[in-house]
mmCIF file of C-alpha atoms and ligand atoms in Angstrom:
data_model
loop_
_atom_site.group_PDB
_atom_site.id
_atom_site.type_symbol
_atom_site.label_atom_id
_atom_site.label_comp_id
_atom_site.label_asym_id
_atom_site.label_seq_id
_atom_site.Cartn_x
_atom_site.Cartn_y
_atom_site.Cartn_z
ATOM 1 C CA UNK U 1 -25.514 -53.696 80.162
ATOM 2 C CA UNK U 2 -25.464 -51.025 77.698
ATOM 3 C CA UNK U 3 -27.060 -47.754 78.340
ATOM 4 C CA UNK U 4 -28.804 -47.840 75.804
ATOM 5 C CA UNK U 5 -30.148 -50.260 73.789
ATOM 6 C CA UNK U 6 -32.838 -49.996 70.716
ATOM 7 C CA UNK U 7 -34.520 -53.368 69.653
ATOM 8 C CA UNK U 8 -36.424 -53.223 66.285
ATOM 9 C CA UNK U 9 -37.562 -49.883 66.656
ATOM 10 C CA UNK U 10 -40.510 -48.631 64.645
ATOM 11 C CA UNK U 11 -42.941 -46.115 64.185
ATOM 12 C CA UNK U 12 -45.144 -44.396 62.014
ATOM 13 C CA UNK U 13 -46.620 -40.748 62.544
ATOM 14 C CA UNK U 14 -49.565 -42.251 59.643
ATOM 15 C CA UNK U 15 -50.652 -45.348 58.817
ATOM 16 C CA UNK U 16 -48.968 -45.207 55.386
ATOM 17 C CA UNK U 17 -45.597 -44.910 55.853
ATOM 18 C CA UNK U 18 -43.171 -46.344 57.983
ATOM 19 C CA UNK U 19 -40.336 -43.402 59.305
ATOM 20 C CA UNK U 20 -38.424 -46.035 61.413
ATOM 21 C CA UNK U 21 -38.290 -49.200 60.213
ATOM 22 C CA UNK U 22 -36.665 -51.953 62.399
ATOM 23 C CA UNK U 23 -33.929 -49.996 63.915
ATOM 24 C CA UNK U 24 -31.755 -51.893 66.514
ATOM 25 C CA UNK U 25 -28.402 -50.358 67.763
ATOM 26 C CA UNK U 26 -26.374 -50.293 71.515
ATOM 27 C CA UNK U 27 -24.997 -47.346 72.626
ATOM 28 C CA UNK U 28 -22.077 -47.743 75.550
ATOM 29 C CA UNK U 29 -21.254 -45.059 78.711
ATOM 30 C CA UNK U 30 -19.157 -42.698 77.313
ATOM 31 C CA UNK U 31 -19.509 -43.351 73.708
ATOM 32 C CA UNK U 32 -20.132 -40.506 71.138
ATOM 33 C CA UNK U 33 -21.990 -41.470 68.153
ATOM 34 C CA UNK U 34 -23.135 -39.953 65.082
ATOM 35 C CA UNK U 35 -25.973 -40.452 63.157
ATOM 36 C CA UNK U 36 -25.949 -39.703 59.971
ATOM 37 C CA UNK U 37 -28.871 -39.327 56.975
ATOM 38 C CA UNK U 38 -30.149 -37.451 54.243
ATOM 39 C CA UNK U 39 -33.356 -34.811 55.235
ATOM 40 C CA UNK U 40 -35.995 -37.227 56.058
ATOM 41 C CA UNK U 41 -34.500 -39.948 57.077
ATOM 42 C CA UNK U 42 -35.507 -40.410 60.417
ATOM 43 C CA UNK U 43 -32.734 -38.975 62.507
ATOM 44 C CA UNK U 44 -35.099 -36.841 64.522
ATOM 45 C CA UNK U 45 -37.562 -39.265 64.900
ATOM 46 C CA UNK U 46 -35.122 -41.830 66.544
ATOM 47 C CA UNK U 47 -34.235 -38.995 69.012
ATOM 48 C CA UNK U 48 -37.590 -38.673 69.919
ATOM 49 C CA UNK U 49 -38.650 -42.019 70.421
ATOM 50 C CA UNK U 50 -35.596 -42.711 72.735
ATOM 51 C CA UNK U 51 -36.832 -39.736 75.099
ATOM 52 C CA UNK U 52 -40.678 -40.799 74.510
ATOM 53 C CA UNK U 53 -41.379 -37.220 72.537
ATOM 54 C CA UNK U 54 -43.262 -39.428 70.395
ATOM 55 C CA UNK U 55 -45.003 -42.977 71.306
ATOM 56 C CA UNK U 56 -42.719 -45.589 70.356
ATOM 57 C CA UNK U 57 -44.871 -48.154 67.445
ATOM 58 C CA UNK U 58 -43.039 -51.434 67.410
ATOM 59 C CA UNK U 59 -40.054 -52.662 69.666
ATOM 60 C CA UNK U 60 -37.821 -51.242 72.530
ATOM 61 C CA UNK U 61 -35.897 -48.576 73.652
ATOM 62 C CA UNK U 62 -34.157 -49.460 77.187
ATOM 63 C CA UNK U 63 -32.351 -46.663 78.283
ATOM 64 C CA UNK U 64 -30.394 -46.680 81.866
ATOM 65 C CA UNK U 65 -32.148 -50.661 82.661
ATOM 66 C CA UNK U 66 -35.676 -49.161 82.056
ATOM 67 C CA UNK U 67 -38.403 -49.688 79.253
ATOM 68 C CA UNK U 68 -38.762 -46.878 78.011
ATOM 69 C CA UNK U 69 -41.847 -47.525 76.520
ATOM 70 C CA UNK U 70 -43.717 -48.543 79.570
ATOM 71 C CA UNK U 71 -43.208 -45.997 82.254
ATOM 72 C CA UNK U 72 -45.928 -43.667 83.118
ATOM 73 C CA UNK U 73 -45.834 -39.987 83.071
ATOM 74 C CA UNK U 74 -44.203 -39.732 86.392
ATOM 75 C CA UNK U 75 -41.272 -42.033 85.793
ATOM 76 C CA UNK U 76 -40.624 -40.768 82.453
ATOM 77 C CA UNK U 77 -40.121 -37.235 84.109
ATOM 78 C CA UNK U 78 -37.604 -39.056 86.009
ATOM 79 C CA UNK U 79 -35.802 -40.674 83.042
ATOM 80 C CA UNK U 80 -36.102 -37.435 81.104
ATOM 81 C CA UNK U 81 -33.854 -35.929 84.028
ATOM 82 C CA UNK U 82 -31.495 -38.407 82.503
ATOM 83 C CA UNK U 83 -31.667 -37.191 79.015
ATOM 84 C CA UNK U 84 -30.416 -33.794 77.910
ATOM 85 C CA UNK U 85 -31.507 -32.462 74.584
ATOM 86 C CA UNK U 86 -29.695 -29.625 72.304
ATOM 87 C CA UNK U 87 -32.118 -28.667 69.242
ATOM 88 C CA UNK U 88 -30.502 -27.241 65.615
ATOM 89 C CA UNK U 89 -33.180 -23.867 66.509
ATOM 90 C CA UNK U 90 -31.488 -23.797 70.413
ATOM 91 C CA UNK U 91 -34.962 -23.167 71.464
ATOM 92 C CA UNK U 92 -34.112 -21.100 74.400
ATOM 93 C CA UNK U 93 -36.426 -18.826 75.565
ATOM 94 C CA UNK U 94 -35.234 -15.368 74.103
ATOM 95 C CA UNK U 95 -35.992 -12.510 76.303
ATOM 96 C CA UNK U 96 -34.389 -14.508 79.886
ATOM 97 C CA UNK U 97 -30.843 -14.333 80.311
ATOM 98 C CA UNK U 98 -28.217 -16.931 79.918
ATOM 99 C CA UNK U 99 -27.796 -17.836 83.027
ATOM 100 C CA UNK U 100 -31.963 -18.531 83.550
ATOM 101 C CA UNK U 101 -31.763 -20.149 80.069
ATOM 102 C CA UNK U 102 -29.359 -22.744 82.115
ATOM 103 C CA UNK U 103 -31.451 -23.094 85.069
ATOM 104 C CA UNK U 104 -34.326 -23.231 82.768
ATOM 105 C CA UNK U 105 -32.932 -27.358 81.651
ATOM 106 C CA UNK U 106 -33.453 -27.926 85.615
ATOM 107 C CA UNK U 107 -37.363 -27.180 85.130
ATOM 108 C CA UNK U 108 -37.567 -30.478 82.538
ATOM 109 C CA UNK U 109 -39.461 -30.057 79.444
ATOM 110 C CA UNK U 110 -41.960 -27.701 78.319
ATOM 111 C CA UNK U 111 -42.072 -25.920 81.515
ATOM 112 C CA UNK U 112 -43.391 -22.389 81.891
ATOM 113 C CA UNK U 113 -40.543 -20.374 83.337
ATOM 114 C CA UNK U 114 -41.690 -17.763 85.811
ATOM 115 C CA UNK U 115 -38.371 -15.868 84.966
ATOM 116 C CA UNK U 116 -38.025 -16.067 89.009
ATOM 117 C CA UNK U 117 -34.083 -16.083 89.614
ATOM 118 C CA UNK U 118 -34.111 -16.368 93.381
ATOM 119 C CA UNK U 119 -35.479 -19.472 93.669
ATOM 120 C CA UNK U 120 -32.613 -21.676 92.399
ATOM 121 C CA UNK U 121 -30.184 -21.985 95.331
ATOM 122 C CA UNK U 122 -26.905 -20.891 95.354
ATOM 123 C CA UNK U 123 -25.433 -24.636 94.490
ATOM 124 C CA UNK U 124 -27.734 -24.748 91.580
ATOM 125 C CA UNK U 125 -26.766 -21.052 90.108
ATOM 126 C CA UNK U 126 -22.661 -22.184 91.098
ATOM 127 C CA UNK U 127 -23.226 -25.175 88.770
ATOM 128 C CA UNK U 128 -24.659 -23.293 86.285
ATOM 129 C CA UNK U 129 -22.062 -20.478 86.115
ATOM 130 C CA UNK U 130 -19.778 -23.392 86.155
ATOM 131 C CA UNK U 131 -20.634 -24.867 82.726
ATOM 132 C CA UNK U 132 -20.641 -21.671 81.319
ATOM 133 C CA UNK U 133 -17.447 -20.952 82.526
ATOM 134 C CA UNK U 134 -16.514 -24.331 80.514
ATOM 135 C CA UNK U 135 -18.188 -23.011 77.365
ATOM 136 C CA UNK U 136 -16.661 -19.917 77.735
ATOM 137 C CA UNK U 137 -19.992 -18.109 77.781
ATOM 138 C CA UNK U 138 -19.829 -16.952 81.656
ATOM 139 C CA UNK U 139 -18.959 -13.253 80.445
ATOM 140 C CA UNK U 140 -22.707 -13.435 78.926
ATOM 141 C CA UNK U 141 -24.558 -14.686 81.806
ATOM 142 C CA UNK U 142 -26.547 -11.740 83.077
ATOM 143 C CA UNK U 143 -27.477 -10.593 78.971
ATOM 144 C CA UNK U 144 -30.699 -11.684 77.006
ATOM 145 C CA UNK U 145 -30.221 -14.608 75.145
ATOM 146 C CA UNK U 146 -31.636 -13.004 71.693
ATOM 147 C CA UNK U 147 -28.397 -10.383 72.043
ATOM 148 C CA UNK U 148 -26.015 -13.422 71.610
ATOM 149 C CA UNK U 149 -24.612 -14.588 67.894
ATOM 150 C CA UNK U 150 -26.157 -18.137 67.185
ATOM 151 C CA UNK U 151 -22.804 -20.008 68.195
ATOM 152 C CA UNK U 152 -23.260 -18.886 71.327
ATOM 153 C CA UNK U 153 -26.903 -19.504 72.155
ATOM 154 C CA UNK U 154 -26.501 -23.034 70.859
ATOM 155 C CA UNK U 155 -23.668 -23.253 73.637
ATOM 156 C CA UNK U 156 -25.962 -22.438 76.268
ATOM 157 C CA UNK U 157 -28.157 -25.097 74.907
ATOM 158 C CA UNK U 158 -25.113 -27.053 75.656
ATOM 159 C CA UNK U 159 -25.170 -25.780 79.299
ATOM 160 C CA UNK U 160 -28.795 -26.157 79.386
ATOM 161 C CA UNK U 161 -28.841 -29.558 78.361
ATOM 162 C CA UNK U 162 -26.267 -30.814 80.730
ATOM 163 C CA UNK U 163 -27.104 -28.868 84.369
ATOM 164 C CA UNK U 164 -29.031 -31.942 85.325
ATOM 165 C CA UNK U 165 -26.456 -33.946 85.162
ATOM 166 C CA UNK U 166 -27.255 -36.318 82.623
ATOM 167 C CA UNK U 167 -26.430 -39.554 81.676
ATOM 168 C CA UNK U 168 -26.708 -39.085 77.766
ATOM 169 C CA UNK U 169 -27.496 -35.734 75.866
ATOM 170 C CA UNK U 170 -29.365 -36.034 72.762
ATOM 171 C CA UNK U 171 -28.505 -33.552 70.137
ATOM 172 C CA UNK U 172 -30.678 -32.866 66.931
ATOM 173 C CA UNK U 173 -28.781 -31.316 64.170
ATOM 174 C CA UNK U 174 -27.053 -29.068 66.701
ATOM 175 C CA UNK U 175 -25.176 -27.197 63.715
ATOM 176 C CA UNK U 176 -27.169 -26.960 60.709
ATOM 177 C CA UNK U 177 -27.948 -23.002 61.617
ATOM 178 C CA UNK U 178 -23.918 -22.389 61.975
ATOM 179 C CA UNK U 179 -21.478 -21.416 59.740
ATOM 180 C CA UNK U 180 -18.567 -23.911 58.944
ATOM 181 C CA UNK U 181 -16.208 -21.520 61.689
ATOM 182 C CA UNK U 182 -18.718 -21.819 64.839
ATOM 183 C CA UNK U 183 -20.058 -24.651 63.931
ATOM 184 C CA UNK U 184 -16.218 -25.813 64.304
ATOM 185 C CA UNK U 185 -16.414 -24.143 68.203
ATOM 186 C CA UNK U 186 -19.602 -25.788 69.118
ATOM 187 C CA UNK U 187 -18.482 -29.481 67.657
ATOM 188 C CA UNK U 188 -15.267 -28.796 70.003
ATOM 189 C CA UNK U 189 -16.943 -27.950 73.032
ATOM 190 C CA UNK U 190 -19.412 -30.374 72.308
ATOM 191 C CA UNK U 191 -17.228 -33.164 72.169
ATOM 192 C CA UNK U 192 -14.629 -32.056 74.739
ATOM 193 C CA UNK U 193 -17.170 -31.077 77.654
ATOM 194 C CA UNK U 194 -19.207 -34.322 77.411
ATOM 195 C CA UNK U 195 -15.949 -36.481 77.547
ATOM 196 C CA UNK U 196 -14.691 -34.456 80.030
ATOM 197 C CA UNK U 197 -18.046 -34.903 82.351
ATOM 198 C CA UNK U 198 -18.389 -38.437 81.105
ATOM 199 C CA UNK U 199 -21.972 -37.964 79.215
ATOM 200 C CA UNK U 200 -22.828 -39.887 76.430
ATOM 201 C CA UNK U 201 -23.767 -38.090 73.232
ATOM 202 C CA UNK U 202 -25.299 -38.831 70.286
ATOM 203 C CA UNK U 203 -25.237 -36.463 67.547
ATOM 204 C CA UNK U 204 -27.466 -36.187 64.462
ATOM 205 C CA UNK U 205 -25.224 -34.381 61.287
ATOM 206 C CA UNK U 206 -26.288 -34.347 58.124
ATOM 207 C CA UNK U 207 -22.533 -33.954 57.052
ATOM 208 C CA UNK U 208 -20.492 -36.850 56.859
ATOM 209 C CA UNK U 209 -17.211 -35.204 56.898
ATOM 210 C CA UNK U 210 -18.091 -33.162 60.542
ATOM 211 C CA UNK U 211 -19.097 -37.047 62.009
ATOM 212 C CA UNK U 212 -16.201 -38.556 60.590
ATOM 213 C CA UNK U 213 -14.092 -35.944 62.608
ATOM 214 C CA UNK U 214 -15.428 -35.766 65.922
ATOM 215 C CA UNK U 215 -17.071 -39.550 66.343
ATOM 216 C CA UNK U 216 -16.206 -42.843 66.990
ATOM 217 C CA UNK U 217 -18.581 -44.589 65.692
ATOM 218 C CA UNK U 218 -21.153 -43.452 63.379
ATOM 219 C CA UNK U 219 -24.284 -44.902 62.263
ATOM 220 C CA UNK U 220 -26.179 -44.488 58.871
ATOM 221 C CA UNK U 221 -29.901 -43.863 58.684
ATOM 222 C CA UNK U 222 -31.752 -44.514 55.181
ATOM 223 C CA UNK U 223 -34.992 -44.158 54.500
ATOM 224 C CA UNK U 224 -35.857 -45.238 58.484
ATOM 225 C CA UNK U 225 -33.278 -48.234 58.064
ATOM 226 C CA UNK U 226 -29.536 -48.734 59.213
ATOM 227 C CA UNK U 227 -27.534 -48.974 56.359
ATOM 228 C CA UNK U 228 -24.101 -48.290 58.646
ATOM 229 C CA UNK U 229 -23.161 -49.001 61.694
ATOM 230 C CA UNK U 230 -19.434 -49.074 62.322
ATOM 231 C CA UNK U 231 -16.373 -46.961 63.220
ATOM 232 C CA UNK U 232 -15.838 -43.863 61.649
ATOM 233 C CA UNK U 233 -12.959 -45.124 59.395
ATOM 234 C CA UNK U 234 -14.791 -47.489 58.114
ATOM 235 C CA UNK U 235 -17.465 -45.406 56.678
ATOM 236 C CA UNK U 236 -16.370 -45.130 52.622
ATOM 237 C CA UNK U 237 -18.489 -43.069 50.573
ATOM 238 C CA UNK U 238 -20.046 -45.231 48.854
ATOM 239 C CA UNK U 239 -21.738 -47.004 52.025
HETATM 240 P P1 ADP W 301 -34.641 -36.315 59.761
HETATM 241 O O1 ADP W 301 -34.416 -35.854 61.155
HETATM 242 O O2 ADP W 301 -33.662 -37.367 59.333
HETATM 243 O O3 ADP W 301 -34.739 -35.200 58.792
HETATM 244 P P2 ADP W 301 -37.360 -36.837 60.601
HETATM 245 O O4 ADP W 301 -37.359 -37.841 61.696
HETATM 246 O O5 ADP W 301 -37.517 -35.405 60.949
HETATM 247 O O6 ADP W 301 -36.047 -37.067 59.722
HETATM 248 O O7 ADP W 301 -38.499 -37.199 59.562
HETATM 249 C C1 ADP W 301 -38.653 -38.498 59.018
HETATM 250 C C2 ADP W 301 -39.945 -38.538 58.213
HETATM 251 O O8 ADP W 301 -41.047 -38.398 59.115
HETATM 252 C C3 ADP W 301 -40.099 -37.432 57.195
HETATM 253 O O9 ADP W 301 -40.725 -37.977 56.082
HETATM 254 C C4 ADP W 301 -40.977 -36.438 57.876
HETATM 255 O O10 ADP W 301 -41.725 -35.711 56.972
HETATM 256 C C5 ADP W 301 -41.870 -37.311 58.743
HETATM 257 N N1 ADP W 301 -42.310 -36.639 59.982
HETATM 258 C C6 ADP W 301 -41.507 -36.099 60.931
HETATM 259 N N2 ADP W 301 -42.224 -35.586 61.933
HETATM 260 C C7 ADP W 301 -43.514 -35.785 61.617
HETATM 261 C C8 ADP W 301 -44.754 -35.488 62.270
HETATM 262 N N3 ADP W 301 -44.787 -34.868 63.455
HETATM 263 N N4 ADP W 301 -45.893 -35.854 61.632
HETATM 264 C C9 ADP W 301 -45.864 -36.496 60.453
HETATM 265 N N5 ADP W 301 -44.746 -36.826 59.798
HETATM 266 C C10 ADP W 301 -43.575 -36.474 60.353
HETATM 267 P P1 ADP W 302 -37.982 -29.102 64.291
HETATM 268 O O1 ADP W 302 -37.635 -30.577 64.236
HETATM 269 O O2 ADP W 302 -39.242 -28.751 63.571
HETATM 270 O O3 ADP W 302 -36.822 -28.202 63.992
HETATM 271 P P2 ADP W 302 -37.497 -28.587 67.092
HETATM 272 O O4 ADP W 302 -36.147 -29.192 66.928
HETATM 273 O O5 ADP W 302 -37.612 -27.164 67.438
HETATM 274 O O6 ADP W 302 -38.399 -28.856 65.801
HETATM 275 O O7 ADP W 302 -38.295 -29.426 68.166
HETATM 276 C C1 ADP W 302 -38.394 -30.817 68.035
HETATM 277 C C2 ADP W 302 -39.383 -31.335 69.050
HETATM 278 O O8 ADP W 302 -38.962 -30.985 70.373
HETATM 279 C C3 ADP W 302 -40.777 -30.787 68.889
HETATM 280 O O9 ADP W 302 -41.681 -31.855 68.994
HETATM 281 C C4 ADP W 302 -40.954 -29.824 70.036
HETATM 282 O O10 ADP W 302 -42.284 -29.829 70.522
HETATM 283 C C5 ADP W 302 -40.020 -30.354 71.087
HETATM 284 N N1 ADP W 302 -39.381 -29.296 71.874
HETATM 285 C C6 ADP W 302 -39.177 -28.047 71.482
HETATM 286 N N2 ADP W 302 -38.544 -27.350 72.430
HETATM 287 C C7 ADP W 302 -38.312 -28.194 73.447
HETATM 288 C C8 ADP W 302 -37.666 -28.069 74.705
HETATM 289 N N3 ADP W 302 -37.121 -26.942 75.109
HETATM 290 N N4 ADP W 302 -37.606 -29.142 75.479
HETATM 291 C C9 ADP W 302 -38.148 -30.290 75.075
HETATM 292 N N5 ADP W 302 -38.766 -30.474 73.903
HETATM 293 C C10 ADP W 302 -38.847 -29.439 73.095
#
């Protein structure tokens, strides 16, 4: 079984017009797809639908053998455990440190953080010093978050996203605020810590070239429609 699998997917934020239109893809453990599109064309609004940001219209989403559609509040807080998110704006919360920005992604979504250190445990504050230590952040830990450049506060959104332990991280346009050069770093670690940890990623770029170099497979939103699903060789440019 796939870990994820999206069956004619639509949805609408208006009556009017459709965003996602039909949209049916599998995503395998371990895989690291793009998803690639033009401004508007629905890359965010898959993301959210597969974590239930948004209400999901028409058709499935079954991530990890559950209907994502169906589960009440409590055992979507459960799934969403399962689902790390990195955002293109980091959204960390700028005057707590690094190292509570990290603990923060154990608190699940939209939390208020009490800024209240001592109560992770010891385990929980290892782990997190851990995956900075990966990201090569750990020298950082104890400063604000708004002193870091924007490379590095997307890589503790990296950290954030992954001290649960996910199974798949979801990352929206995790590079469109970078330069080409730390953009570069954060594609890297990207890539190599979620291979190395076994997560599955999927990555919305709105640059071909930076999917083509770091995915497998890539798949090509349109106008809410997939107009490419395939390896990355096989994207030409004229698909
Ligand atoms: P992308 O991530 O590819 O830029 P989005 O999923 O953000 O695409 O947006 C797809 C379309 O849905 C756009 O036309 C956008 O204006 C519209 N849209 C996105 N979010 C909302 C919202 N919360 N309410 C209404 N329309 C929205
Ligand atoms: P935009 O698409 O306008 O750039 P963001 O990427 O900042 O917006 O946020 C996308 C969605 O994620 C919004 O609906 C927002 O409410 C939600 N969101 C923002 N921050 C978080 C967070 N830390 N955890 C979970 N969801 C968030």
């Amino acid at each position: 079984m796939p870990l994820l699998k999206v069956d004619k997917l639509g949805k609408s934020y208006n009556t009017e017009t459709k965003v996602l239109k039909d949209v049916s893809f599998e995503v395998g453990s371990g895989e690291f797809v793009s998803v690639i599109g033009p401004s508007g064309a629905g890359k965010s609004t898959l993301l959210r639908c597969i974590n239930r940001m948004v209400e999901i219209d028409e058709g499935n989403v079954i991530f990890d053998g559950q209907d994502v559609g169906s589960l009440n509040k409590k055992e979507l807080r459960k799934m969403r455990t399962n689902i790390g998110m990195i955002f293109q704006h980091y959204n960390l919360v700028p005057r707590l440190s690094v190292i509570e920005n990290v603990l923060h992604g154990r608190l699940g979504y939209k939390t208020t953080f009490q800024g209240v250190f001592g109560k992770f445990s010891e385990a929980e504050k290892e782990h997190a010093f851990f995956l900075l230590e990966k990201l090569g952040i750990a020298e950082h830990a104890y400063k604000r978050c708004d002193q870091l450049s924007g490379g590095q506060q997307q890589r503790v959104g990296i950290a954030r996203s992954l001290i649960q332990e996910p199974k798949i991280v979801l990352c929206d346009e995790p590079i469109a605020s970078l330069d080409p050069n730390a953009s570069k770093v954060i594609m890297d670690y990207l890539k190599s810590i979620t291979m190395e940890l076994n997560i599955t990623c999927i990555v919305n770029l709105h640059q071909v070239q930076v999917a083509r170099d770091y995915s497998d497979r890539i798949i090509g939103l349109s106008k809410g429609s997939i107009v490419f699903d395939g390896p990355s060789y096989r994207l030409t440019t004229d698909s």
